PDB file of C-alpha atoms in Angstrom:
ATOM      1  CA  MET A  25      36.443  -5.940 -75.752  1.00  0.00           C
ATOM      2  CA  ASP A  26      37.179  -2.077 -75.239  1.00  0.00           C
ATOM      3  CA  TYR A  27      37.813  -1.452 -71.599  1.00  0.00           C
ATOM      4  CA  SER A  28      38.133   2.211 -72.019  1.00  0.00           C
ATOM      5  CA  GLU A  29      34.910   2.876 -70.225  1.00  0.00           C
ATOM      6  CA  LEU A  30      36.263   0.796 -67.180  1.00  0.00           C
ATOM      7  CA  GLU A  31      39.537   2.553 -67.178  1.00  0.00           C
ATOM      8  CA  LYS A  32      37.878   5.707 -66.735  1.00  0.00           C
ATOM      9  CA  ASN A  33      35.514   4.609 -64.183  1.00  0.00           C
ATOM     10  CA  ILE A  34      38.578   3.575 -61.878  1.00  0.00           C
ATOM     11  CA  GLY A  35      40.742   6.257 -63.017  1.00  0.00           C
ATOM     12  CA  TYR A  36      43.694   4.298 -64.410  1.00  0.00           C
ATOM     13  CA  THR A  37      44.765   3.410 -67.746  1.00  0.00           C
ATOM     14  CA  PHE A  38      46.123   0.085 -68.019  1.00  0.00           C
ATOM     15  CA  LYS A  39      49.643  -0.163 -70.323  1.00  0.00           C
ATOM     16  CA  ASN A  40      49.191  -4.012 -70.193  1.00  0.00           C
ATOM     17  CA  LYS A  41      45.740  -4.523 -71.443  1.00  0.00           C
ATOM     18  CA  GLU A  42      46.128  -8.239 -70.912  1.00  0.00           C
ATOM     19  CA  LEU A  43      46.561  -7.744 -67.340  1.00  0.00           C
ATOM     20  CA  LEU A  44      43.572  -5.991 -67.059  1.00  0.00           C
ATOM     21  CA  LYS A  45      41.761  -8.703 -69.010  1.00  0.00           C
ATOM     22  CA  THR A  46      42.812 -11.536 -66.858  1.00  0.00           C
ATOM     23  CA  ALA A  47      41.801  -9.640 -63.558  1.00  0.00           C
ATOM     24  CA  LEU A  48      38.686  -9.790 -65.100  1.00  0.00           C
ATOM     25  CA  THR A  49      38.574 -13.345 -65.770  1.00  0.00           C
ATOM     26  CA  HIS A  50      36.436 -15.739 -63.655  1.00  0.00           C
ATOM     27  CA  THR A  51      37.753 -19.118 -63.192  1.00  0.00           C
ATOM     28  CA  SER A  52      34.446 -20.273 -65.037  1.00  0.00           C
ATOM     29  CA  TYR A  53      35.582 -18.822 -68.111  1.00  0.00           C
ATOM     30  CA  ALA A  54      39.119 -19.821 -67.563  1.00  0.00           C
ATOM     31  CA  ASN A  55      38.442 -23.453 -67.315  1.00  0.00           C
ATOM     32  CA  GLU A  56      36.371 -23.334 -70.211  1.00  0.00           C
ATOM     33  CA  ASN A  57      38.714 -21.610 -72.349  1.00  0.00           C
ATOM     34  CA  LYS A  58      42.040 -22.761 -71.255  1.00  0.00           C
ATOM     35  CA  VAL A  59      43.353 -19.170 -69.962  1.00  0.00           C
ATOM     36  CA  ASN A  60      44.598 -17.701 -66.730  1.00  0.00           C
ATOM     37  CA  SER A  61      41.848 -16.845 -64.172  1.00  0.00           C
ATOM     38  CA  ASN A  62      41.829 -13.839 -61.757  1.00  0.00           C
ATOM     39  CA  GLU A  63      42.421 -16.100 -58.683  1.00  0.00           C
ATOM     40  CA  LYS A  64      46.267 -15.344 -58.240  1.00  0.00           C
ATOM     41  CA  LEU A  65      45.631 -11.534 -58.532  1.00  0.00           C
ATOM     42  CA  GLU A  66      42.875 -11.913 -56.021  1.00  0.00           C
ATOM     43  CA  PHE A  67      45.463 -13.150 -53.424  1.00  0.00           C
ATOM     44  CA  LEU A  68      47.798 -10.352 -54.146  1.00  0.00           C
ATOM     45  CA  GLY A  69      45.047  -7.714 -54.010  1.00  0.00           C
ATOM     46  CA  ASP A  70      43.848  -8.660 -50.397  1.00  0.00           C
ATOM     47  CA  SER A  71      47.311  -8.047 -49.450  1.00  0.00           C
ATOM     48  CA  ILE A  72      47.339  -4.714 -50.905  1.00  0.00           C
ATOM     49  CA  LEU A  73      43.993  -3.839 -50.009  1.00  0.00           C
ATOM     50  CA  GLU A  74      44.603  -4.725 -46.137  1.00  0.00           C
ATOM     51  CA  PHE A  75      48.141  -2.800 -46.383  1.00  0.00           C
ATOM     52  CA  ILE A  76      46.972   0.464 -47.868  1.00  0.00           C
ATOM     53  CA  SER A  77      43.809   0.685 -45.778  1.00  0.00           C
ATOM     54  CA  SER A  78      45.742  -0.187 -42.593  1.00  0.00           C
ATOM     55  CA  ILE A  79      48.443   2.802 -43.611  1.00  0.00           C
ATOM     56  CA  TYR A  80      45.217   5.305 -44.147  1.00  0.00           C
ATOM     57  CA  ILE A  81      43.390   4.400 -40.970  1.00  0.00           C
ATOM     58  CA  TYR A  82      46.726   4.540 -39.121  1.00  0.00           C
ATOM     59  CA  ASN A  83      47.600   8.047 -40.531  1.00  0.00           C
ATOM     60  CA  SER A  84      44.311   9.483 -40.823  1.00  0.00           C
ATOM     61  CA  TYR A  85      42.520   8.187 -37.323  1.00  0.00           C
ATOM     62  CA  THR A  86      45.295   8.928 -34.860  1.00  0.00           C
ATOM     63  CA  ASN A  87      42.891   8.715 -31.922  1.00  0.00           C
ATOM     64  CA  LEU A  88      41.948   5.058 -32.345  1.00  0.00           C
ATOM     65  CA  LYS A  89      43.438   2.325 -30.316  1.00  0.00           C
ATOM     66  CA  GLU A  90      44.809  -0.620 -31.803  1.00  0.00           C
ATOM     67  CA  GLY A  91      41.799  -2.984 -31.373  1.00  0.00           C
ATOM     68  CA  GLU A  92      39.527  -0.227 -32.829  1.00  0.00           C
ATOM     69  CA  MET A  93      41.608   0.067 -35.797  1.00  0.00           C
ATOM     70  CA  THR A  94      41.548  -3.699 -36.531  1.00  0.00           C
ATOM     71  CA  LYS A  95      37.498  -3.410 -36.146  1.00  0.00           C
ATOM     72  CA  VAL A  96      37.418  -0.492 -38.527  1.00  0.00           C
ATOM     73  CA  ARG A  97      39.687  -2.244 -41.290  1.00  0.00           C
ATOM     74  CA  ALA A  98      37.444  -5.562 -40.640  1.00  0.00           C
ATOM     75  CA  GLN A  99      34.085  -3.648 -41.215  1.00  0.00           C
ATOM     76  CA  VAL A 100      35.594  -1.990 -44.651  1.00  0.00           C
ATOM     77  CA  VAL A 101      37.891  -4.570 -46.396  1.00  0.00           C
ATOM     78  CA  CYS A 102      35.087  -6.901 -46.590  1.00  0.00           C
ATOM     79  CA  GLU A 103      33.068  -8.440 -49.274  1.00  0.00           C
ATOM     80  CA  ALA A 104      30.107  -6.158 -48.848  1.00  0.00           C
ATOM     81  CA  SER A 105      32.378  -2.825 -49.174  1.00  0.00           C
ATOM     82  CA  LEU A 106      34.016  -4.577 -52.444  1.00  0.00           C
ATOM     83  CA  TYR A 107      30.806  -5.481 -53.999  1.00  0.00           C
ATOM     84  CA  LYS A 108      29.687  -1.611 -53.424  1.00  0.00           C
ATOM     85  CA  VAL A 109      32.960  -0.617 -55.388  1.00  0.00           C
ATOM     86  CA  ALA A 110      32.169  -3.596 -57.960  1.00  0.00           C
ATOM     87  CA  ILE A 111      28.853  -1.821 -58.769  1.00  0.00           C
ATOM     88  CA  ALA A 112      29.734   1.615 -58.645  1.00  0.00           C
ATOM     89  CA  HIS A 113      32.288   1.101 -61.079  1.00  0.00           C
ATOM     90  CA  ASN A 114      30.044  -1.185 -63.481  1.00  0.00           C
ATOM     91  CA  PHE A 115      32.555  -3.969 -63.364  1.00  0.00           C
ATOM     92  CA  SER A 116      29.816  -6.706 -63.859  1.00  0.00           C
ATOM     93  CA  ASP A 117      29.889  -5.148 -67.630  1.00  0.00           C
ATOM     94  CA  PHE A 118      33.282  -6.402 -68.321  1.00  0.00           C
ATOM     95  CA  LEU A 119      33.676  -9.578 -66.386  1.00  0.00           C
ATOM     96  CA  ARG A 120      34.694 -12.565 -68.349  1.00  0.00           C
ATOM     97  CA  LEU A 121      32.348 -15.494 -67.074  1.00  0.00           C
ATOM     98  CA  GLY A 122      31.958 -19.079 -68.368  1.00  0.00           C
ATOM     99  CA  LYS A 123      28.687 -20.611 -69.610  1.00  0.00           C
ATOM    100  CA  SER A 124      27.947 -22.354 -66.041  1.00  0.00           C
ATOM    101  CA  GLU A 125      27.467 -18.896 -64.534  1.00  0.00           C
ATOM    102  CA  ILE A 126      25.829 -16.918 -67.688  1.00  0.00           C
ATOM    103  CA  VAL A 127      23.176 -19.711 -67.708  1.00  0.00           C
ATOM    104  CA  SER A 128      22.374 -19.220 -63.932  1.00  0.00           C
ATOM    105  CA  GLY A 129      20.440 -16.042 -65.408  1.00  0.00           C
ATOM    106  CA  GLY A 130      20.703 -13.891 -62.440  1.00  0.00           C
ATOM    107  CA  PRO A 131      22.818 -11.014 -61.369  1.00  0.00           C
ATOM    108  CA  VAL A 132      26.678 -11.610 -61.091  1.00  0.00           C
ATOM    109  CA  LYS A 133      27.354 -12.983 -57.697  1.00  0.00           C
ATOM    110  CA  GLU A 134      28.408 -10.531 -54.951  1.00  0.00           C
ATOM    111  CA  ALA A 135      31.434 -12.791 -54.066  1.00  0.00           C
ATOM    112  CA  ILE A 136      32.443 -12.750 -57.787  1.00  0.00           C
ATOM    113  CA  LEU A 137      32.259  -8.862 -57.881  1.00  0.00           C
ATOM    114  CA  ALA A 138      34.133  -8.268 -54.816  1.00  0.00           C
ATOM    115  CA  ASP A 139      37.136 -10.859 -55.770  1.00  0.00           C
ATOM    116  CA  SER A 140      37.093  -8.852 -59.160  1.00  0.00           C
ATOM    117  CA  VAL A 141      38.003  -5.499 -57.303  1.00  0.00           C
ATOM    118  CA  GLU A 142      41.042  -7.351 -55.539  1.00  0.00           C
ATOM    119  CA  ALA A 143      42.275  -8.414 -58.535  1.00  0.00           C
ATOM    120  CA  ILE A 144      41.992  -5.015 -60.374  1.00  0.00           C
ATOM    121  CA  ILE A 145      43.857  -3.559 -57.391  1.00  0.00           C
ATOM    122  CA  ALA A 146      46.643  -6.227 -58.021  1.00  0.00           C
ATOM    123  CA  ALA A 147      46.601  -5.700 -61.478  1.00  0.00           C
ATOM    124  CA  MET A 148      46.940  -2.020 -60.857  1.00  0.00           C
ATOM    125  CA  TYR A 149      49.558  -2.392 -58.709  1.00  0.00           C
ATOM    126  CA  ILE A 150      51.813  -4.544 -61.124  1.00  0.00           C
ATOM    127  CA  ASP A 151      51.169  -2.213 -64.125  1.00  0.00           C
ATOM    128  CA  GLY A 152      51.635   1.096 -62.325  1.00  0.00           C
ATOM    129  CA  GLY A 153      52.684   0.748 -58.914  1.00  0.00           C
ATOM    130  CA  LEU A 154      51.562   1.636 -55.497  1.00  0.00           C
ATOM    131  CA  GLU A 155      50.519   5.390 -56.348  1.00  0.00           C
ATOM    132  CA  PRO A 156      47.527   4.527 -58.591  1.00  0.00           C
ATOM    133  CA  VAL A 157      46.217   1.634 -56.231  1.00  0.00           C
ATOM    134  CA  ASN A 158      46.548   3.926 -52.953  1.00  0.00           C
ATOM    135  CA  LYS A 159      44.366   6.493 -54.768  1.00  0.00           C
ATOM    136  CA  PHE A 160      42.004   4.166 -56.079  1.00  0.00           C
ATOM    137  CA  ILE A 161      41.368   2.528 -52.677  1.00  0.00           C
ATOM    138  CA  VAL A 162      41.386   5.632 -50.585  1.00  0.00           C
ATOM    139  CA  ASP A 163      38.846   7.222 -53.127  1.00  0.00           C
ATOM    140  CA  ASN A 164      36.623   4.487 -52.818  1.00  0.00           C
ATOM    141  CA  LEU A 165      36.697   3.299 -49.429  1.00  0.00           C
ATOM    142  CA  LYS A 166      37.269   6.580 -47.399  1.00  0.00           C
ATOM    143  CA  ASN A 167      33.446   7.187 -46.822  1.00  0.00           C
ATOM    144  CA  GLU A 168      32.956   3.581 -45.440  1.00  0.00           C
ATOM    145  CA  ILE A 169      36.173   4.152 -43.507  1.00  0.00           C
ATOM    146  CA  GLU A 170      34.801   7.477 -42.005  1.00  0.00           C
ATOM    147  CA  PHE A 171      31.699   5.720 -41.414  1.00  0.00           C
ATOM    148  CA  ALA A 172      33.363   2.867 -39.374  1.00  0.00           C
ATOM    149  CA  SER A 173      35.717   4.856 -37.102  1.00  0.00           C
ATOM    150  CA  LYS A 174      32.862   7.028 -35.902  1.00  0.00           C
ATOM    151  CA  ASN A 175      30.593   3.817 -34.877  1.00  0.00           C
ATOM    152  CA  VAL A 176      33.277   1.317 -33.843  1.00  0.00           C
ATOM    153  CA  GLY A 177      32.584  -0.928 -30.808  1.00  0.00           C
ATOM    154  CA  GLN A 178      29.061   0.525 -31.146  1.00  0.00           C
ATOM    155  CA  LYS A 179      25.521  -0.566 -32.449  1.00  0.00           C
ATOM    156  CA  ASP A 180      25.031   1.188 -35.599  1.00  0.00           C
ATOM    157  CA  TYR A 181      21.853   3.555 -35.645  1.00  0.00           C
ATOM    158  CA  LYS A 182      20.020   1.300 -38.264  1.00  0.00           C
ATOM    159  CA  THR A 183      20.405  -1.610 -35.869  1.00  0.00           C
ATOM    160  CA  VAL A 184      19.312   0.562 -32.465  1.00  0.00           C
ATOM    161  CA  LEU A 185      16.223   1.798 -34.634  1.00  0.00           C
ATOM    162  CA  GLN A 186      15.143  -1.856 -35.800  1.00  0.00           C
ATOM    163  CA  GLU A 187      15.469  -2.843 -31.941  1.00  0.00           C
ATOM    164  CA  ILE A 188      13.306  -0.021 -30.800  1.00  0.00           C
ATOM    165  CA  LEU A 189      10.757  -0.563 -33.397  1.00  0.00           C
ATOM    166  CA  GLN A 190      10.820  -4.577 -33.120  1.00  0.00           C
ATOM    167  CA  LYS A 191       9.869  -4.214 -29.490  1.00  0.00           C
ATOM    168  CA  HIS A 192       5.919  -4.130 -30.516  1.00  0.00           C
ATOM    169  CA  GLY A 193       6.467  -7.297 -32.846  1.00  0.00           C
ATOM    170  CA  ASP A 194       7.424  -7.727 -36.728  1.00  0.00           C
ATOM    171  CA  VAL A 195       7.790  -4.503 -38.542  1.00  0.00           C
ATOM    172  CA  HIS A 196       8.793  -3.316 -42.124  1.00  0.00           C
ATOM    173  CA  ILE A 197      11.577  -0.904 -42.034  1.00  0.00           C
ATOM    174  CA  GLU A 198      12.805   0.357 -45.390  1.00  0.00           C
ATOM    175  CA  TYR A 199      15.498   2.887 -46.522  1.00  0.00           C
ATOM    176  CA  LYS A 200      14.966   4.944 -49.874  1.00  0.00           C
ATOM    177  CA  ILE A 201      17.635   7.346 -51.533  1.00  0.00           C
ATOM    178  CA  ILE A 202      15.385   9.988 -52.761  1.00  0.00           C
ATOM    179  CA  LYS A 203      18.122  12.456 -53.750  1.00  0.00           C
ATOM    180  CA  GLU A 204      21.681  12.827 -55.016  1.00  0.00           C
ATOM    181  CA  ILE A 205      23.196  16.531 -55.174  1.00  0.00           C
ATOM    182  CA  GLY A 206      26.374  17.403 -56.749  1.00  0.00           C
ATOM    183  CA  PRO A 207      29.132  16.064 -59.039  1.00  0.00           C
ATOM    184  CA  ASP A 208      30.177  12.309 -58.600  1.00  0.00           C
ATOM    185  CA  HIS A 209      33.223  13.009 -56.843  1.00  0.00           C
ATOM    186  CA  ASN A 210      31.419  14.954 -54.308  1.00  0.00           C
ATOM    187  CA  LYS A 211      27.856  13.761 -54.125  1.00  0.00           C
ATOM    188  CA  ILE A 212      25.312  14.256 -50.832  1.00  0.00           C
ATOM    189  CA  PHE A 213      22.729  11.734 -50.934  1.00  0.00           C
ATOM    190  CA  ASN A 214      19.469  12.027 -48.827  1.00  0.00           C
ATOM    191  CA  SER A 215      17.799   8.878 -47.821  1.00  0.00           C
ATOM    192  CA  GLU A 216      14.405   8.457 -45.998  1.00  0.00           C
ATOM    193  CA  VAL A 217      13.746   5.636 -43.632  1.00  0.00           C
ATOM    194  CA  LEU A 218      10.037   4.325 -43.514  1.00  0.00           C
ATOM    195  CA  TYR A 219       8.196   2.163 -40.848  1.00  0.00           C
ATOM    196  CA  ASN A 220       5.512   0.237 -42.398  1.00  0.00           C
ATOM    197  CA  GLY A 221       5.095   2.409 -45.225  1.00  0.00           C
ATOM    198  CA  LYS A 222       5.247   5.564 -43.289  1.00  0.00           C
ATOM    199  CA  VAL A 223       8.498   8.171 -43.530  1.00  0.00           C
ATOM    200  CA  LEU A 224       9.930   8.389 -39.670  1.00  0.00           C
ATOM    201  CA  ALA A 225      12.948  10.569 -41.101  1.00  0.00           C
ATOM    202  CA  THR A 226      15.016  12.033 -43.692  1.00  0.00           C
ATOM    203  CA  GLY A 227      18.851  12.309 -43.547  1.00  0.00           C
ATOM    204  CA  GLU A 228      22.106  12.958 -45.652  1.00  0.00           C
ATOM    205  CA  GLY A 229      25.493  12.187 -45.863  1.00  0.00           C
ATOM    206  CA  LYS A 230      28.324  11.949 -48.495  1.00  0.00           C
ATOM    207  CA  SER A 231      27.389   8.059 -49.181  1.00  0.00           C
ATOM    208  CA  LYS A 232      24.147   6.206 -49.406  1.00  0.00           C
ATOM    209  CA  LYS A 233      25.106   4.237 -46.211  1.00  0.00           C
ATOM    210  CA  LEU A 234      25.843   7.474 -44.336  1.00  0.00           C
ATOM    211  CA  ALA A 235      22.612   8.793 -45.435  1.00  0.00           C
ATOM    212  CA  GLU A 236      20.859   6.073 -44.365  1.00  0.00           C
ATOM    213  CA  MET A 237      22.400   6.048 -40.808  1.00  0.00           C
ATOM    214  CA  ASP A 238      21.730   9.603 -40.423  1.00  0.00           C
ATOM    215  CA  ALA A 239      17.728   9.001 -41.310  1.00  0.00           C
ATOM    216  CA  ALA A 240      17.950   6.227 -38.599  1.00  0.00           C
ATOM    217  CA  ARG A 241      19.643   8.482 -36.166  1.00  0.00           C
ATOM    218  CA  LEU A 242      16.868  11.377 -36.902  1.00  0.00           C
ATOM    219  CA  ALA A 243      14.230   8.814 -36.523  1.00  0.00           C
ATOM    220  CA  ILE A 244      15.724   7.713 -33.028  1.00  0.00           C
ATOM    221  CA  ASP A 245      15.776  11.118 -31.738  1.00  0.00           C
ATOM    222  CA  LYS A 246      12.288  11.670 -32.791  1.00  0.00           C
ATOM    223  CA  LEU A 247      10.838   8.518 -31.297  1.00  0.00           C
ATOM    224  CA  LYS A 248      12.755   9.201 -27.733  1.00  0.00           C
ATOM    225  CA  ASN A 249      11.186  12.800 -27.685  1.00  0.00           C
ATOM    226  CA  LYS A 250       7.664  11.582 -28.374  1.00  0.00           C
TER     227      LYS A 250
END
């Protein structure tokens, strides 16, 4: 398989392509084909991810206390965040999965994709050291960290909005990204929040999550001022 597109996506070219291949090898494929899986790389990648993210949070958010830094890291270094990274870089197109996984017919499981990000991080470290790993982690998680740092210890706006609207019974709340502006490395997203099909507010942010949160914040303000 040609991994050049993936390497372009992650911003790093591997000297050892076999290492990259192993990082993308799920246990289902490894068991069926008698090759090494990415499990050991996941183990190492998890530790590297915590280390790099801890340094970044420590240096960038000097106003946070120890407990707050721990909460920010926990919110960011999680399956949901890593899954987003894998989706953003099309990891599913390059994963080696066994027949047992493929026959299920659905999309690649969130946990499998999240684990592959940790494995790639470890492979990148072994192949090129800390510098490219640090860049990859910070580039991909800094927006999540920024959001988490602003909301640490608080309910996020989406939760607050849901609680306000559900006081009157079950409701359908939906967020839609309606516009993306700017180059890939510096996009601005616009998001609508809809309540039972009607647009409540439109927000913007440097990530889809931040745009949704901004829309929820503006919707809360609008409801309070009614």
